[in-house]
Amino acid sequence: MKLFKTALGFFLENIVNTAIQTDLDHAELLKIINSKRLAVFITDFNCRIIFIGRAEKINQEKNKLEIIFNQDSPADAEISGTLFNLFKLAFSKNPQALLASKIVLLKGEVSILKE
């Protein structure tokens, strides 16, 4: 199972980093979350994914999100909910309403998650 999670993490990391490179503001975003550990806990799969921002001042090409699967690793901020509700939040025109309904929970440094 550990090998599967490692392979899945590598695959997910490549997809996410390729996607964020298309955002013109990605370097600024990565500076904001540099060295911060952001967790996403998918409750229906009991799966916790940690995203760690990596921003380098000298070599901008190394700016990326590192992704690890770890249940015990501490996080600066965490968002949790079912996969369906997390997708609803990601594509919502009114994310505050979903957060107010408590179907998705935030904890820790919430300002980082809002960025």
JSON list of C-alpha atoms in Angstrom, two decimals:
[
{"chain": "A", "resi": 1, "resn": "MET", "atom": "CA", "xyz": [0.00, 0.00, 0.00]},
{"chain": "A", "resi": 2, "resn": "LYS", "atom": "CA", "xyz": [2.89, 2.35, 0.75]},
{"chain": "A", "resi": 3, "resn": "LEU", "atom": "CA", "xyz": [4.23, 1.94, -2.80]},
{"chain": "A", "resi": 4, "resn": "PHE", "atom": "CA", "xyz": [0.77, 2.73, -4.19]},
{"chain": "A", "resi": 5, "resn": "LYS", "atom": "CA", "xyz": [0.54, 5.92, -2.08]},
{"chain": "A", "resi": 6, "resn": "THR", "atom": "CA", "xyz": [4.05, 6.96, -3.17]},
{"chain": "A", "resi": 7, "resn": "ALA", "atom": "CA", "xyz": [3.20, 6.42, -6.85]},
{"chain": "A", "resi": 8, "resn": "LEU", "atom": "CA", "xyz": [-0.14, 8.19, -6.46]},
{"chain": "A", "resi": 9, "resn": "GLY", "atom": "CA", "xyz": [1.57, 11.08, -4.67]},
{"chain": "A", "resi": 10, "resn": "PHE", "atom": "CA", "xyz": [4.13, 11.42, -7.46]},
{"chain": "A", "resi": 11, "resn": "PHE", "atom": "CA", "xyz": [1.40, 11.33, -10.12]},
{"chain": "A", "resi": 12, "resn": "LEU", "atom": "CA", "xyz": [-0.76, 13.85, -8.25]},
{"chain": "A", "resi": 13, "resn": "GLU", "atom": "CA", "xyz": [2.22, 16.11, -7.59]},
{"chain": "A", "resi": 14, "resn": "ASN", "atom": "CA", "xyz": [3.06, 16.22, -11.31]},
{"chain": "A", "resi": 15, "resn": "ILE", "atom": "CA", "xyz": [-0.52, 17.02, -12.29]},
{"chain": "A", "resi": 16, "resn": "VAL", "atom": "CA", "xyz": [-0.92, 19.74, -9.67]},
{"chain": "A", "resi": 17, "resn": "ASN", "atom": "CA", "xyz": [2.42, 21.37, -10.45]},
{"chain": "A", "resi": 18, "resn": "THR", "atom": "CA", "xyz": [1.74, 21.32, -14.18]},
{"chain": "A", "resi": 19, "resn": "ALA", "atom": "CA", "xyz": [-1.65, 22.94, -13.55]},
{"chain": "A", "resi": 20, "resn": "ILE", "atom": "CA", "xyz": [-0.35, 25.68, -11.27]},
{"chain": "A", "resi": 21, "resn": "GLN", "atom": "CA", "xyz": [2.37, 26.60, -13.78]},
{"chain": "A", "resi": 22, "resn": "THR", "atom": "CA", "xyz": [-0.42, 27.82, -16.07]},
{"chain": "A", "resi": 23, "resn": "ASP", "atom": "CA", "xyz": [-1.48, 30.40, -13.44]},
{"chain": "A", "resi": 24, "resn": "LEU", "atom": "CA", "xyz": [0.43, 33.63, -13.97]},
{"chain": "A", "resi": 25, "resn": "ASP", "atom": "CA", "xyz": [0.33, 34.34, -10.22]},
{"chain": "A", "resi": 26, "resn": "HIS", "atom": "CA", "xyz": [1.61, 30.92, -9.15]},
{"chain": "A", "resi": 27, "resn": "ALA", "atom": "CA", "xyz": [4.99, 32.25, -8.00]},
{"chain": "A", "resi": 28, "resn": "GLU", "atom": "CA", "xyz": [3.30, 34.74, -5.67]},
{"chain": "A", "resi": 29, "resn": "LEU", "atom": "CA", "xyz": [0.97, 32.07, -4.30]},
{"chain": "A", "resi": 30, "resn": "LEU", "atom": "CA", "xyz": [3.87, 29.73, -3.62]},
{"chain": "A", "resi": 31, "resn": "LYS", "atom": "CA", "xyz": [5.71, 32.53, -1.80]},
{"chain": "A", "resi": 32, "resn": "ILE", "atom": "CA", "xyz": [2.69, 32.95, 0.49]},
{"chain": "A", "resi": 33, "resn": "ILE", "atom": "CA", "xyz": [2.55, 29.25, 1.34]},
{"chain": "A", "resi": 34, "resn": "ASN", "atom": "CA", "xyz": [6.32, 28.61, 1.26]},
{"chain": "A", "resi": 35, "resn": "SER", "atom": "CA", "xyz": [7.18, 25.89, 3.78]},
{"chain": "A", "resi": 36, "resn": "LYS", "atom": "CA", "xyz": [3.57, 25.77, 4.98]},
{"chain": "A", "resi": 37, "resn": "ARG", "atom": "CA", "xyz": [1.92, 22.38, 5.35]},
{"chain": "A", "resi": 38, "resn": "LEU", "atom": "CA", "xyz": [-1.65, 22.34, 4.06]},
{"chain": "A", "resi": 39, "resn": "ALA", "atom": "CA", "xyz": [-3.70, 19.21, 4.67]},
{"chain": "A", "resi": 40, "resn": "VAL", "atom": "CA", "xyz": [-6.76, 17.97, 2.83]},
{"chain": "A", "resi": 41, "resn": "PHE", "atom": "CA", "xyz": [-8.61, 15.22, 4.67]},
{"chain": "A", "resi": 42, "resn": "ILE", "atom": "CA", "xyz": [-11.09, 13.28, 2.52]},
{"chain": "A", "resi": 43, "resn": "THR", "atom": "CA", "xyz": [-13.36, 11.82, 5.17]},
{"chain": "A", "resi": 44, "resn": "ASP", "atom": "CA", "xyz": [-15.14, 9.19, 3.10]},
{"chain": "A", "resi": 45, "resn": "PHE", "atom": "CA", "xyz": [-11.80, 7.61, 2.12]},
{"chain": "A", "resi": 46, "resn": "ASN", "atom": "CA", "xyz": [-9.99, 8.32, 5.41]},
{"chain": "A", "resi": 47, "resn": "CYS", "atom": "CA", "xyz": [-7.24, 9.85, 3.26]},
{"chain": "A", "resi": 48, "resn": "ARG", "atom": "CA", "xyz": [-5.10, 12.80, 4.35]},
{"chain": "A", "resi": 49, "resn": "ILE", "atom": "CA", "xyz": [-2.98, 14.57, 1.75]},
{"chain": "A", "resi": 50, "resn": "ILE", "atom": "CA", "xyz": [-0.35, 17.13, 2.77]},
{"chain": "A", "resi": 51, "resn": "PHE", "atom": "CA", "xyz": [0.64, 19.89, 0.34]},
{"chain": "A", "resi": 52, "resn": "ILE", "atom": "CA", "xyz": [3.90, 21.71, 1.13]},
{"chain": "A", "resi": 53, "resn": "GLY", "atom": "CA", "xyz": [4.72, 24.94, -0.70]},
{"chain": "A", "resi": 54, "resn": "ARG", "atom": "CA", "xyz": [8.25, 25.21, -2.06]},
{"chain": "A", "resi": 55, "resn": "ALA", "atom": "CA", "xyz": [9.29, 28.62, -3.40]},
{"chain": "A", "resi": 56, "resn": "GLU", "atom": "CA", "xyz": [12.87, 29.37, -4.33]},
{"chain": "A", "resi": 57, "resn": "LYS", "atom": "CA", "xyz": [14.01, 32.93, -4.88]},
{"chain": "A", "resi": 58, "resn": "ILE", "atom": "CA", "xyz": [16.97, 32.04, -7.06]},
{"chain": "A", "resi": 59, "resn": "ASN", "atom": "CA", "xyz": [15.57, 29.29, -9.27]},
{"chain": "A", "resi": 60, "resn": "GLN", "atom": "CA", "xyz": [11.90, 30.01, -10.04]},
{"chain": "A", "resi": 61, "resn": "GLU", "atom": "CA", "xyz": [11.62, 26.74, -12.00]},
{"chain": "A", "resi": 62, "resn": "LYS", "atom": "CA", "xyz": [11.90, 24.81, -8.74]},
{"chain": "A", "resi": 63, "resn": "ASN", "atom": "CA", "xyz": [8.77, 26.48, -7.31]},
{"chain": "A", "resi": 64, "resn": "LYS", "atom": "CA", "xyz": [6.25, 23.73, -6.70]},
{"chain": "A", "resi": 65, "resn": "LEU", "atom": "CA", "xyz": [3.90, 21.97, -4.34]},
{"chain": "A", "resi": 66, "resn": "GLU", "atom": "CA", "xyz": [5.24, 18.84, -2.71]},
{"chain": "A", "resi": 67, "resn": "ILE", "atom": "CA", "xyz": [2.56, 16.24, -1.96]},
{"chain": "A", "resi": 68, "resn": "ILE", "atom": "CA", "xyz": [2.70, 13.48, 0.64]},
{"chain": "A", "resi": 69, "resn": "PHE", "atom": "CA", "xyz": [0.16, 11.07, 2.07]},
{"chain": "A", "resi": 70, "resn": "ASN", "atom": "CA", "xyz": [0.54, 11.01, 5.84]},
{"chain": "A", "resi": 71, "resn": "GLN", "atom": "CA", "xyz": [-2.07, 10.64, 8.54]},
{"chain": "A", "resi": 72, "resn": "ASP", "atom": "CA", "xyz": [0.17, 11.77, 11.40]},
{"chain": "A", "resi": 73, "resn": "SER", "atom": "CA", "xyz": [2.12, 14.65, 9.90]},
{"chain": "A", "resi": 74, "resn": "PRO", "atom": "CA", "xyz": [1.31, 18.04, 11.46]},
{"chain": "A", "resi": 75, "resn": "ALA", "atom": "CA", "xyz": [-0.24, 20.72, 9.24]},
{"chain": "A", "resi": 76, "resn": "ASP", "atom": "CA", "xyz": [-0.46, 24.50, 9.48]},
{"chain": "A", "resi": 77, "resn": "ALA", "atom": "CA", "xyz": [-3.98, 24.41, 8.07]},
{"chain": "A", "resi": 78, "resn": "GLU", "atom": "CA", "xyz": [-6.46, 21.66, 7.21]},
{"chain": "A", "resi": 79, "resn": "ILE", "atom": "CA", "xyz": [-9.63, 21.37, 5.21]},
{"chain": "A", "resi": 80, "resn": "SER", "atom": "CA", "xyz": [-11.80, 18.29, 5.61]},
{"chain": "A", "resi": 81, "resn": "GLY", "atom": "CA", "xyz": [-14.96, 16.87, 4.12]},
{"chain": "A", "resi": 82, "resn": "THR", "atom": "CA", "xyz": [-16.28, 14.24, 1.77]},
{"chain": "A", "resi": 83, "resn": "LEU", "atom": "CA", "xyz": [-14.78, 14.13, -1.71]},
{"chain": "A", "resi": 84, "resn": "PHE", "atom": "CA", "xyz": [-18.07, 15.36, -3.19]},
{"chain": "A", "resi": 85, "resn": "ASN", "atom": "CA", "xyz": [-18.26, 18.33, -0.80]},
{"chain": "A", "resi": 86, "resn": "LEU", "atom": "CA", "xyz": [-14.61, 19.25, -1.36]},
{"chain": "A", "resi": 87, "resn": "PHE", "atom": "CA", "xyz": [-15.28, 19.32, -5.11]},
{"chain": "A", "resi": 88, "resn": "LYS", "atom": "CA", "xyz": [-18.39, 21.41, -4.49]},
{"chain": "A", "resi": 89, "resn": "LEU", "atom": "CA", "xyz": [-16.27, 23.87, -2.53]},
{"chain": "A", "resi": 90, "resn": "ALA", "atom": "CA", "xyz": [-13.55, 23.99, -5.17]},
{"chain": "A", "resi": 91, "resn": "PHE", "atom": "CA", "xyz": [-16.00, 24.91, -7.93]},
{"chain": "A", "resi": 92, "resn": "SER", "atom": "CA", "xyz": [-18.49, 26.94, -5.91]},
{"chain": "A", "resi": 93, "resn": "LYS", "atom": "CA", "xyz": [-19.34, 30.51, -6.80]},
{"chain": "A", "resi": 94, "resn": "ASN", "atom": "CA", "xyz": [-20.16, 31.05, -3.12]},
{"chain": "A", "resi": 95, "resn": "PRO", "atom": "CA", "xyz": [-17.67, 29.06, -1.02]},
{"chain": "A", "resi": 96, "resn": "GLN", "atom": "CA", "xyz": [-18.58, 31.00, 2.15]},
{"chain": "A", "resi": 97, "resn": "ALA", "atom": "CA", "xyz": [-22.07, 29.47, 2.11]},
{"chain": "A", "resi": 98, "resn": "LEU", "atom": "CA", "xyz": [-20.63, 25.95, 2.02]},
{"chain": "A", "resi": 99, "resn": "LEU", "atom": "CA", "xyz": [-18.22, 26.76, 4.81]},
{"chain": "A", "resi": 100, "resn": "ALA", "atom": "CA", "xyz": [-21.03, 28.26, 6.90]},
{"chain": "A", "resi": 101, "resn": "SER", "atom": "CA", "xyz": [-23.07, 25.06, 6.45]},
{"chain": "A", "resi": 102, "resn": "LYS", "atom": "CA", "xyz": [-20.15, 23.12, 8.00]},
{"chain": "A", "resi": 103, "resn": "ILE", "atom": "CA", "xyz": [-20.21, 20.38, 5.36]},
{"chain": "A", "resi": 104, "resn": "VAL", "atom": "CA", "xyz": [-16.55, 21.27, 4.87]},
{"chain": "A", "resi": 105, "resn": "LEU", "atom": "CA", "xyz": [-14.46, 22.11, 7.93]},
{"chain": "A", "resi": 106, "resn": "LEU", "atom": "CA", "xyz": [-11.40, 24.33, 8.22]},
{"chain": "A", "resi": 107, "resn": "LYS", "atom": "CA", "xyz": [-8.89, 24.43, 11.05]},
{"chain": "A", "resi": 108, "resn": "GLY", "atom": "CA", "xyz": [-5.51, 25.96, 11.72]},
{"chain": "A", "resi": 109, "resn": "GLU", "atom": "CA", "xyz": [-4.26, 29.00, 9.81]},
{"chain": "A", "resi": 110, "resn": "VAL", "atom": "CA", "xyz": [-7.42, 29.49, 7.76]},
{"chain": "A", "resi": 111, "resn": "SER", "atom": "CA", "xyz": [-5.97, 32.57, 6.02]},
{"chain": "A", "resi": 112, "resn": "ILE", "atom": "CA", "xyz": [-3.51, 30.29, 4.22]},
{"chain": "A", "resi": 113, "resn": "LEU", "atom": "CA", "xyz": [-6.35, 28.15, 2.88]},
{"chain": "A", "resi": 114, "resn": "LYS", "atom": "CA", "xyz": [-8.19, 31.22, 1.64]},
{"chain": "A", "resi": 115, "resn": "GLU", "atom": "CA", "xyz": [-5.14, 32.23, -0.40]}
]
